[in-house]
Amino acid sequence: MNKENIKTITNDVVKLHFLMEEYNTARQRRKRDRDHRSHGYKILKRSTSKEQQFYRYDDSSSGSDSDSSSTFAIPPSASSSEEEFVASPLSRSSSGKSKHTPRSNPHKVEITVIGAIDLAARDSNGLSDPYCKVKIGLQRARTKVCPKTLNPQWEETFTFIVDSLDDAFVKFKVMDYDRGFRDDLIGYCELNLSYFPQEDAHVFTEKLVDESSTESLGSIKFSITITPDPHSTPSPDATSHEYSPLSSPTQPKKQIKKQTTYDTFVNKFLNSDKLDERENQRSTSPFQERYLTGVLSVTLVEAQNLRPMNKDGSSDPYCKFKLGHQKYKSKVLRRTLDPVWKERFEIRVYSDSSNLLEISVYDEEFGFSDNFIGSAEVNISDLEESKTYKREIELDNSGGVIVCIFNLSNISENNTESGCELTPEDFVSLRKTYALSYNPLHYLTYNWENVEDVGVLVVKIIKCIDLPEAETIIGTSDPFCSIEVENTQVRTPTLYKTNAPVWNKQFKFHIRDIHSTLNIRVFDEDKNKYNFLGGVKLPILEAHTVHRCLLKDRKLERVAFGEIFLETELIYNPLRAAIKTLLPCEENLMYEEPKFKRNLFMQNFKRVYALANIALSLGLWVQKIYNWDNRPKSALFLLFYTLLVATFELYMVPMFAAAVIIYEFLARWVGFKSFETWILNTESQEQLHKDEDSDEGEEFSLTAKMKMVMGVCQTVQNSLDYVASYCERVKNLFNWTIPFLSFMAATFLITGTIVLYFIPLRWLIMIWGINKFTVKLRNPDYEENQELLNFLSRLPSDVELNQMRIISKDSSKSKRGTLKSRRHK
């Protein structure tokens, strides 16, 4: 097949395409005429005369009380043939003459949907949940939903670019929102843009129509401003169609119209180089430029005193956030008026985004439309970059109060400078600000007036290397770094298609507690989610140097792929830090209590087991002293015990605790043997290490894991039973459950009271200790005896009392009758 045959086939295809377009245009024109006739417009004939003719608009069909008709002018047509024309009252000016002129150049159309009046009800409660759709050609926009109202107020502005106003129509379509079902049509209206005045904004009110409904559907109120597009090149001939929508700088790629002339379409089909050139011009136009300027981090903490929506006086609330076209939804919490979500949302802020963040709270209704509780708006232009704001926002309609934390991070790629780059002079000023004052007179004013402002932490994220490949096909990632300190979160810009990003960004945090931690996490930015690459967690007190850290996994337990380089410096006031240490620590708003997991349960059990092993080793060590296994050591401890009891004073308690802390400090830095090593014998330490090594190296089957969990659960169960039983026995001792044992206890307590009254406690403790130490010397066959525990073991617990309770025949009959009556009920 040669080139001429290809061109012939192409011409035939193009001719068929334009025939189909003309057919569809004729069908749309006939449908539009029917709509206008139902709305009260008359279809008139345009004269072939070149003089300007005047036509009259008949108001009789619209129900107007005025008998006079309005006159408006129609410009002369460039064509000699007759064509249909739709007469609209919107084309009239104040003087009665039309402002209609040929407009084939691109225009910018700003439409503000103000609201609607007296809409028709579409819900069972006699109201509607209306929203409005605006359509011009292939360009569409939509307003927000105003729940439960017939007179919504939207006040939303949309911008459209129209190639030619002569054949452009704007369609307003008001819908009723039904969650989970198809939305209901309330009404619509369609108007020709060529009959609206230019330059100035005018407010119009149009009635809504629907062919399938005879009731009054209400009216829509809007304003339109039409101005020439300053970013487009005007056509040399106003009547020609050489202007191509492909060169429009604001037209989205999916909304590009096809050429309206045969030659232009063929040239576009055969000359692909020109098409690529036009596409490049469109994509590089400054009017079309839309770039990411920042990320708004919204932490949804909780809500208070929400309006009850259920019959039982509760609600099932959830929260929605909307910024421009971005929408986020929280989880649903059941049956509460004070929900605690603790969820965080990352909302992207673009150069053309709205500054109003819409917050709405709903009550979920299964199978029906959700109930609206309240809403609020937050102007993000009032938020400073890299600064955290905690706000309690009141919802309208007395819906309650919602608590959120906002943090705006500037991650614009055009901003090469860091937002808080500190100079050496700034560091000197910070050190002077938080320096400790040695003047005693300043302690009552300077160091105590701002206790919450402890210091400043400066973090500089330098770079990462050897990051994992999140995109396996390309072999790279799109990483960014998130830094969090004390509920304050900031982030770096996203660097695309690299495994070794270099940020060199510096951030400053105001510290309220120097014992908090610095959490750094590296993510890969995807279209709809963030993939975790690695993270580190550092104590702030150790943040005073250059760090090169290996990234860990999400649990921060094992080493992951990649390294991070960062510089940190902490400047703080020691006195304020010491005072703040004694005050309650700041609540971590993102902390959630962990759910039950087998691995976490086993880990906590092993921690408790390790502490119990230390206590057991200490008991065995004391037992060896009592048994005189090492006679010199036992004699030395007996002498020490006697002197300590004889000379003991209360101030010795903190003195001995301080001595232990100082000894552990020397053991760490000098190399002494620590107390833990003394207490734990060598065999128990080897057994602990052996258990840890076996747990790490061995992989258990599902049956083995279940047996381990059952064994641990049984141990916990028996321990709880042991503790509960002895507590109940002490209670039963005082309430005379067993009179003999209670009488014995009363006798012992009275005797002990008399002895303590006449003999000092110091001597009693000394006598008891010497007897305990020397009992093995006096009687080598003596067996250890716990008199108090043996006495309490004779008392029954509540479970044993219930088992020993005698049930008589009469009581059993009455109990059976009670059970039968309950079953009948």
PDB file of C-alpha atoms in Angstrom, residues 474-669:
ATOM      1  CA  ILE A 474      13.093   1.897  37.606  1.00  0.00           C
ATOM      2  CA  GLY A 475      15.404   0.829  40.412  1.00  0.00           C
ATOM      3  CA  THR A 476      15.103   4.109  42.354  1.00  0.00           C
ATOM      4  CA  SER A 477      12.930   5.811  44.961  1.00  0.00           C
ATOM      5  CA  ASP A 478      11.285   9.184  45.560  1.00  0.00           C
ATOM      6  CA  PRO A 479      12.478   9.784  49.139  1.00  0.00           C
ATOM      7  CA  PHE A 480      11.684  12.469  51.652  1.00  0.00           C
ATOM      8  CA  CYS A 481      12.544  12.718  55.345  1.00  0.00           C
ATOM      9  CA  SER A 482      10.070  13.317  58.185  1.00  0.00           C
ATOM     10  CA  ILE A 483      11.360  14.754  61.491  1.00  0.00           C
ATOM     11  CA  GLU A 484       9.219  14.638  64.631  1.00  0.00           C
ATOM     12  CA  VAL A 485       9.930  16.102  68.068  1.00  0.00           C
ATOM     13  CA  GLU A 486       7.281  16.471  70.802  1.00  0.00           C
ATOM     14  CA  ASN A 487       4.189  16.352  68.560  1.00  0.00           C
ATOM     15  CA  THR A 488       5.879  18.702  66.077  1.00  0.00           C
ATOM     16  CA  GLN A 489       6.448  17.236  62.647  1.00  0.00           C
ATOM     17  CA  VAL A 490       8.244  18.737  59.645  1.00  0.00           C
ATOM     18  CA  ARG A 491       9.541  17.237  56.427  1.00  0.00           C
ATOM     19  CA  THR A 492      12.024  17.801  53.659  1.00  0.00           C
ATOM     20  CA  PRO A 493      11.193  18.182  49.962  1.00  0.00           C
ATOM     21  CA  THR A 494      10.794  15.039  47.889  1.00  0.00           C
ATOM     22  CA  LEU A 495      13.731  14.228  45.619  1.00  0.00           C
ATOM     23  CA  TYR A 496      12.626  12.091  42.710  1.00  0.00           C
ATOM     24  CA  LYS A 497      14.317   9.052  41.176  1.00  0.00           C
ATOM     25  CA  THR A 498      17.332   8.713  43.453  1.00  0.00           C
ATOM     26  CA  ASN A 499      18.671   6.331  46.091  1.00  0.00           C
ATOM     27  CA  ALA A 500      21.140   8.874  47.509  1.00  0.00           C
ATOM     28  CA  PRO A 501      19.185  12.081  48.173  1.00  0.00           C
ATOM     29  CA  VAL A 502      21.018  15.198  49.375  1.00  0.00           C
ATOM     30  CA  TRP A 503      18.770  17.657  51.212  1.00  0.00           C
ATOM     31  CA  ASN A 504      21.018  19.894  53.388  1.00  0.00           C
ATOM     32  CA  LYS A 505      17.928  21.239  55.144  1.00  0.00           C
ATOM     33  CA  GLN A 506      18.000  22.733  58.633  1.00  0.00           C
ATOM     34  CA  PHE A 507      15.095  22.760  61.089  1.00  0.00           C
ATOM     35  CA  LYS A 508      14.658  24.400  64.474  1.00  0.00           C
ATOM     36  CA  PHE A 509      12.485  22.955  67.260  1.00  0.00           C
ATOM     37  CA  HIS A 510      11.516  24.618  70.525  1.00  0.00           C
ATOM     38  CA  ILE A 511      12.040  22.026  73.266  1.00  0.00           C
ATOM     39  CA  ARG A 512       9.783  21.737  76.314  1.00  0.00           C
ATOM     40  CA  ASP A 513      11.310  18.527  77.659  1.00  0.00           C
ATOM     41  CA  ILE A 514      14.933  17.539  77.072  1.00  0.00           C
ATOM     42  CA  HIS A 515      14.086  13.905  77.856  1.00  0.00           C
ATOM     43  CA  SER A 516      11.992  13.519  74.701  1.00  0.00           C
ATOM     44  CA  THR A 517      13.260  11.846  71.554  1.00  0.00           C
ATOM     45  CA  LEU A 518      14.096  12.825  67.992  1.00  0.00           C
ATOM     46  CA  ASN A 519      12.255  10.586  65.525  1.00  0.00           C
ATOM     47  CA  ILE A 520      13.480  10.574  61.931  1.00  0.00           C
ATOM     48  CA  ARG A 521      11.777   8.489  59.256  1.00  0.00           C
ATOM     49  CA  VAL A 522      12.483   8.207  55.551  1.00  0.00           C
ATOM     50  CA  PHE A 523       9.594   7.521  53.178  1.00  0.00           C
ATOM     51  CA  ASP A 524       9.153   6.906  49.490  1.00  0.00           C
ATOM     52  CA  GLU A 525       6.462   9.160  48.072  1.00  0.00           C
ATOM     53  CA  ASP A 526       3.933   7.318  45.986  1.00  0.00           C
ATOM     54  CA  LYS A 527       0.792   8.592  44.327  1.00  0.00           C
ATOM     55  CA  ASN A 528      -1.642   7.576  47.038  1.00  0.00           C
ATOM     56  CA  LYS A 529       0.557   6.414  49.909  1.00  0.00           C
ATOM     57  CA  TYR A 530       3.966   6.683  51.561  1.00  0.00           C
ATOM     58  CA  ASN A 531       6.230   3.628  51.688  1.00  0.00           C
ATOM     59  CA  PHE A 532       8.434   3.327  54.766  1.00  0.00           C
ATOM     60  CA  LEU A 533      12.143   3.013  53.920  1.00  0.00           C
ATOM     61  CA  GLY A 534      13.789   3.310  57.347  1.00  0.00           C
ATOM     62  CA  GLY A 535      14.042   5.334  60.521  1.00  0.00           C
ATOM     63  CA  VAL A 536      16.099   6.201  63.583  1.00  0.00           C
ATOM     64  CA  LYS A 537      15.236   7.338  67.091  1.00  0.00           C
ATOM     65  CA  LEU A 538      17.701   9.404  69.131  1.00  0.00           C
ATOM     66  CA  PRO A 539      17.476  10.897  72.633  1.00  0.00           C
ATOM     67  CA  ILE A 540      17.626  14.682  72.550  1.00  0.00           C
ATOM     68  CA  LEU A 541      20.243  14.827  75.314  1.00  0.00           C
ATOM     69  CA  GLU A 542      22.700  13.024  73.047  1.00  0.00           C
ATOM     70  CA  ALA A 543      21.932  15.316  70.094  1.00  0.00           C
ATOM     71  CA  HIS A 544      25.076  17.419  70.124  1.00  0.00           C
ATOM     72  CA  THR A 545      27.224  16.049  67.360  1.00  0.00           C
ATOM     73  CA  VAL A 546      27.320  14.706  63.814  1.00  0.00           C
ATOM     74  CA  HIS A 547      25.523  11.395  63.431  1.00  0.00           C
ATOM     75  CA  ARG A 548      25.902   8.705  60.812  1.00  0.00           C
ATOM     76  CA  CYS A 549      23.218   6.200  61.599  1.00  0.00           C
ATOM     77  CA  LEU A 550      22.087   2.989  60.009  1.00  0.00           C
ATOM     78  CA  LEU A 551      18.377   3.038  59.266  1.00  0.00           C
ATOM     79  CA  LYS A 552      16.176   0.576  61.156  1.00  0.00           C
ATOM     80  CA  ASP A 553      12.904  -1.109  60.342  1.00  0.00           C
ATOM     81  CA  ARG A 554       9.465   0.214  61.295  1.00  0.00           C
ATOM     82  CA  LYS A 555       9.689  -1.244  64.833  1.00  0.00           C
ATOM     83  CA  LEU A 556      13.203   0.246  65.243  1.00  0.00           C
ATOM     84  CA  GLU A 557      14.544  -3.128  66.323  1.00  0.00           C
ATOM     85  CA  ARG A 558      16.540  -4.426  63.362  1.00  0.00           C
ATOM     86  CA  VAL A 559      18.824  -2.801  60.841  1.00  0.00           C
ATOM     87  CA  ALA A 560      17.297  -1.964  57.453  1.00  0.00           C
ATOM     88  CA  PHE A 561      18.908  -0.733  54.240  1.00  0.00           C
ATOM     89  CA  GLY A 562      20.539   2.674  53.985  1.00  0.00           C
ATOM     90  CA  GLU A 563      22.317   5.265  56.109  1.00  0.00           C
ATOM     91  CA  ILE A 564      21.427   8.805  57.102  1.00  0.00           C
ATOM     92  CA  PHE A 565      23.768  11.707  57.857  1.00  0.00           C
ATOM     93  CA  LEU A 566      22.599  14.500  60.142  1.00  0.00           C
ATOM     94  CA  GLU A 567      23.919  17.240  62.423  1.00  0.00           C
ATOM     95  CA  THR A 568      22.228  18.124  65.702  1.00  0.00           C
ATOM     96  CA  GLU A 569      22.851  20.721  68.374  1.00  0.00           C
ATOM     97  CA  LEU A 570      20.932  21.207  71.618  1.00  0.00           C
ATOM     98  CA  ILE A 571      20.911  24.551  73.426  1.00  0.00           C
ATOM     99  CA  TYR A 572      18.971  24.565  76.692  1.00  0.00           C
ATOM    100  CA  ASN A 573      18.719  26.084  80.155  1.00  0.00           C
ATOM    101  CA  PRO A 574      19.705  23.474  82.818  1.00  0.00           C
ATOM    102  CA  LEU A 575      17.563  24.977  85.574  1.00  0.00           C
ATOM    103  CA  ARG A 576      14.414  25.063  83.462  1.00  0.00           C
ATOM    104  CA  ALA A 577      15.159  21.525  82.295  1.00  0.00           C
ATOM    105  CA  ALA A 578      15.441  20.313  85.909  1.00  0.00           C
ATOM    106  CA  ILE A 579      12.163  22.007  86.881  1.00  0.00           C
ATOM    107  CA  LYS A 580      10.374  20.607  83.842  1.00  0.00           C
ATOM    108  CA  THR A 581      11.608  17.121  84.772  1.00  0.00           C
ATOM    109  CA  LEU A 582       9.528  17.273  87.974  1.00  0.00           C
ATOM    110  CA  LEU A 583       6.406  18.394  86.085  1.00  0.00           C
ATOM    111  CA  PRO A 584       4.087  16.052  84.131  1.00  0.00           C
ATOM    112  CA  CYS A 585       5.497  15.166  80.732  1.00  0.00           C
ATOM    113  CA  GLU A 586       3.733  16.245  77.572  1.00  0.00           C
ATOM    114  CA  GLU A 587       1.192  13.780  76.232  1.00  0.00           C
ATOM    115  CA  ASN A 588       2.068  12.056  73.000  1.00  0.00           C
ATOM    116  CA  LEU A 589      -1.013  12.806  70.942  1.00  0.00           C
ATOM    117  CA  MET A 590      -0.250  10.092  68.393  1.00  0.00           C
ATOM    118  CA  TYR A 591       0.275   7.287  70.927  1.00  0.00           C
ATOM    119  CA  GLU A 592      -2.243   4.456  70.732  1.00  0.00           C
ATOM    120  CA  GLU A 593      -2.451   1.555  73.125  1.00  0.00           C
ATOM    121  CA  PRO A 594      -1.187  -1.531  71.292  1.00  0.00           C
ATOM    122  CA  LYS A 595      -3.619  -4.310  70.591  1.00  0.00           C
ATOM    123  CA  PHE A 596      -2.995  -7.868  71.713  1.00  0.00           C
ATOM    124  CA  LYS A 597      -0.281  -9.546  69.675  1.00  0.00           C
ATOM    125  CA  ARG A 598       1.454 -12.780  70.395  1.00  0.00           C
ATOM    126  CA  ASN A 599       4.938 -11.434  69.746  1.00  0.00           C
ATOM    127  CA  LEU A 600       4.375  -8.412  71.971  1.00  0.00           C
ATOM    128  CA  PHE A 601       2.893 -10.575  74.702  1.00  0.00           C
ATOM    129  CA  MET A 602       5.887 -12.940  74.640  1.00  0.00           C
ATOM    130  CA  GLN A 603       8.306 -10.020  74.657  1.00  0.00           C
ATOM    131  CA  ASN A 604       6.684  -8.450  77.739  1.00  0.00           C
ATOM    132  CA  PHE A 605       6.604 -11.816  79.461  1.00  0.00           C
ATOM    133  CA  LYS A 606      10.324 -12.276  78.889  1.00  0.00           C
ATOM    134  CA  ARG A 607      10.974  -8.806  80.324  1.00  0.00           C
ATOM    135  CA  VAL A 608       9.054  -9.649  83.484  1.00  0.00           C
ATOM    136  CA  TYR A 609      10.772 -13.024  83.623  1.00  0.00           C
ATOM    137  CA  ALA A 610      14.193 -11.347  83.486  1.00  0.00           C
ATOM    138  CA  LEU A 611      13.283  -9.059  86.422  1.00  0.00           C
ATOM    139  CA  ALA A 612      11.892 -11.998  88.363  1.00  0.00           C
ATOM    140  CA  ASN A 613      15.112 -13.873  87.682  1.00  0.00           C
ATOM    141  CA  ILE A 614      17.104 -11.008  89.228  1.00  0.00           C
ATOM    142  CA  ALA A 615      14.885 -11.072  92.334  1.00  0.00           C
ATOM    143  CA  LEU A 616      15.228 -14.854  92.525  1.00  0.00           C
ATOM    144  CA  SER A 617      19.004 -14.626  92.233  1.00  0.00           C
ATOM    145  CA  LEU A 618      19.069 -12.041  95.029  1.00  0.00           C
ATOM    146  CA  GLY A 619      17.019 -14.382  97.208  1.00  0.00           C
ATOM    147  CA  LEU A 620      19.382 -17.278  96.510  1.00  0.00           C
ATOM    148  CA  TRP A 621      22.368 -15.075  97.342  1.00  0.00           C
ATOM    149  CA  VAL A 622      20.823 -14.141 100.719  1.00  0.00           C
ATOM    150  CA  GLN A 623      19.957 -17.769 101.339  1.00  0.00           C
ATOM    151  CA  LYS A 624      23.609 -18.740 100.902  1.00  0.00           C
ATOM    152  CA  ILE A 625      24.550 -16.115 103.488  1.00  0.00           C
ATOM    153  CA  TYR A 626      22.028 -17.581 105.927  1.00  0.00           C
ATOM    154  CA  ASN A 627      23.235 -21.137 105.297  1.00  0.00           C
ATOM    155  CA  TRP A 628      26.869 -20.226 106.070  1.00  0.00           C
ATOM    156  CA  ASP A 629      28.163 -21.760 102.863  1.00  0.00           C
ATOM    157  CA  ASN A 630      31.003 -19.245 103.001  1.00  0.00           C
ATOM    158  CA  ARG A 631      31.676 -18.719 106.705  1.00  0.00           C
ATOM    159  CA  PRO A 632      33.920 -15.624 106.478  1.00  0.00           C
ATOM    160  CA  LYS A 633      31.434 -13.838 104.204  1.00  0.00           C
ATOM    161  CA  SER A 634      28.496 -14.804 106.419  1.00  0.00           C
ATOM    162  CA  ALA A 635      30.304 -13.617 109.583  1.00  0.00           C
ATOM    163  CA  LEU A 636      31.153 -10.307 107.895  1.00  0.00           C
ATOM    164  CA  PHE A 637      27.551  -9.745 106.905  1.00  0.00           C
ATOM    165  CA  LEU A 638      26.364 -10.623 110.429  1.00  0.00           C
ATOM    166  CA  LEU A 639      28.681  -7.966 111.864  1.00  0.00           C
ATOM    167  CA  PHE A 640      27.573  -5.433 109.259  1.00  0.00           C
ATOM    168  CA  TYR A 641      23.920  -6.176 109.962  1.00  0.00           C
ATOM    169  CA  THR A 642      24.346  -5.738 113.711  1.00  0.00           C
ATOM    170  CA  LEU A 643      26.167  -2.386 113.375  1.00  0.00           C
ATOM    171  CA  LEU A 644      23.642  -1.115 110.799  1.00  0.00           C
ATOM    172  CA  VAL A 645      20.619  -1.902 112.950  1.00  0.00           C
ATOM    173  CA  ALA A 646      22.273  -0.481 116.054  1.00  0.00           C
ATOM    174  CA  THR A 647      23.205   2.834 114.418  1.00  0.00           C
ATOM    175  CA  PHE A 648      20.457   3.180 111.767  1.00  0.00           C
ATOM    176  CA  GLU A 649      18.951   6.597 111.105  1.00  0.00           C
ATOM    177  CA  LEU A 650      16.455   7.682 108.475  1.00  0.00           C
ATOM    178  CA  TYR A 651      18.944   9.812 106.539  1.00  0.00           C
ATOM    179  CA  MET A 652      20.904   6.652 105.700  1.00  0.00           C
ATOM    180  CA  VAL A 653      18.234   5.536 103.166  1.00  0.00           C
ATOM    181  CA  PRO A 654      18.968   8.249 100.545  1.00  0.00           C
ATOM    182  CA  MET A 655      22.662   8.015 101.449  1.00  0.00           C
ATOM    183  CA  PHE A 656      22.843   4.320 100.541  1.00  0.00           C
ATOM    184  CA  ALA A 657      20.816   4.918  97.318  1.00  0.00           C
ATOM    185  CA  ALA A 658      23.229   7.672  96.275  1.00  0.00           C
ATOM    186  CA  ALA A 659      26.173   5.406  97.063  1.00  0.00           C
ATOM    187  CA  VAL A 660      24.757   2.716  94.752  1.00  0.00           C
ATOM    188  CA  ILE A 661      24.322   5.240  91.910  1.00  0.00           C
ATOM    189  CA  ILE A 662      27.867   6.549  92.351  1.00  0.00           C
ATOM    190  CA  TYR A 663      29.259   3.023  92.445  1.00  0.00           C
ATOM    191  CA  GLU A 664      27.444   2.119  89.186  1.00  0.00           C
ATOM    192  CA  PHE A 665      28.886   5.268  87.587  1.00  0.00           C
ATOM    193  CA  LEU A 666      32.401   4.197  88.601  1.00  0.00           C
ATOM    194  CA  ALA A 667      31.693   0.658  87.441  1.00  0.00           C
ATOM    195  CA  ARG A 668      30.783   1.964  83.985  1.00  0.00           C
ATOM    196  CA  TRP A 669      33.716   4.347  83.505  1.00  0.00           C
TER     197      TRP A 669
END
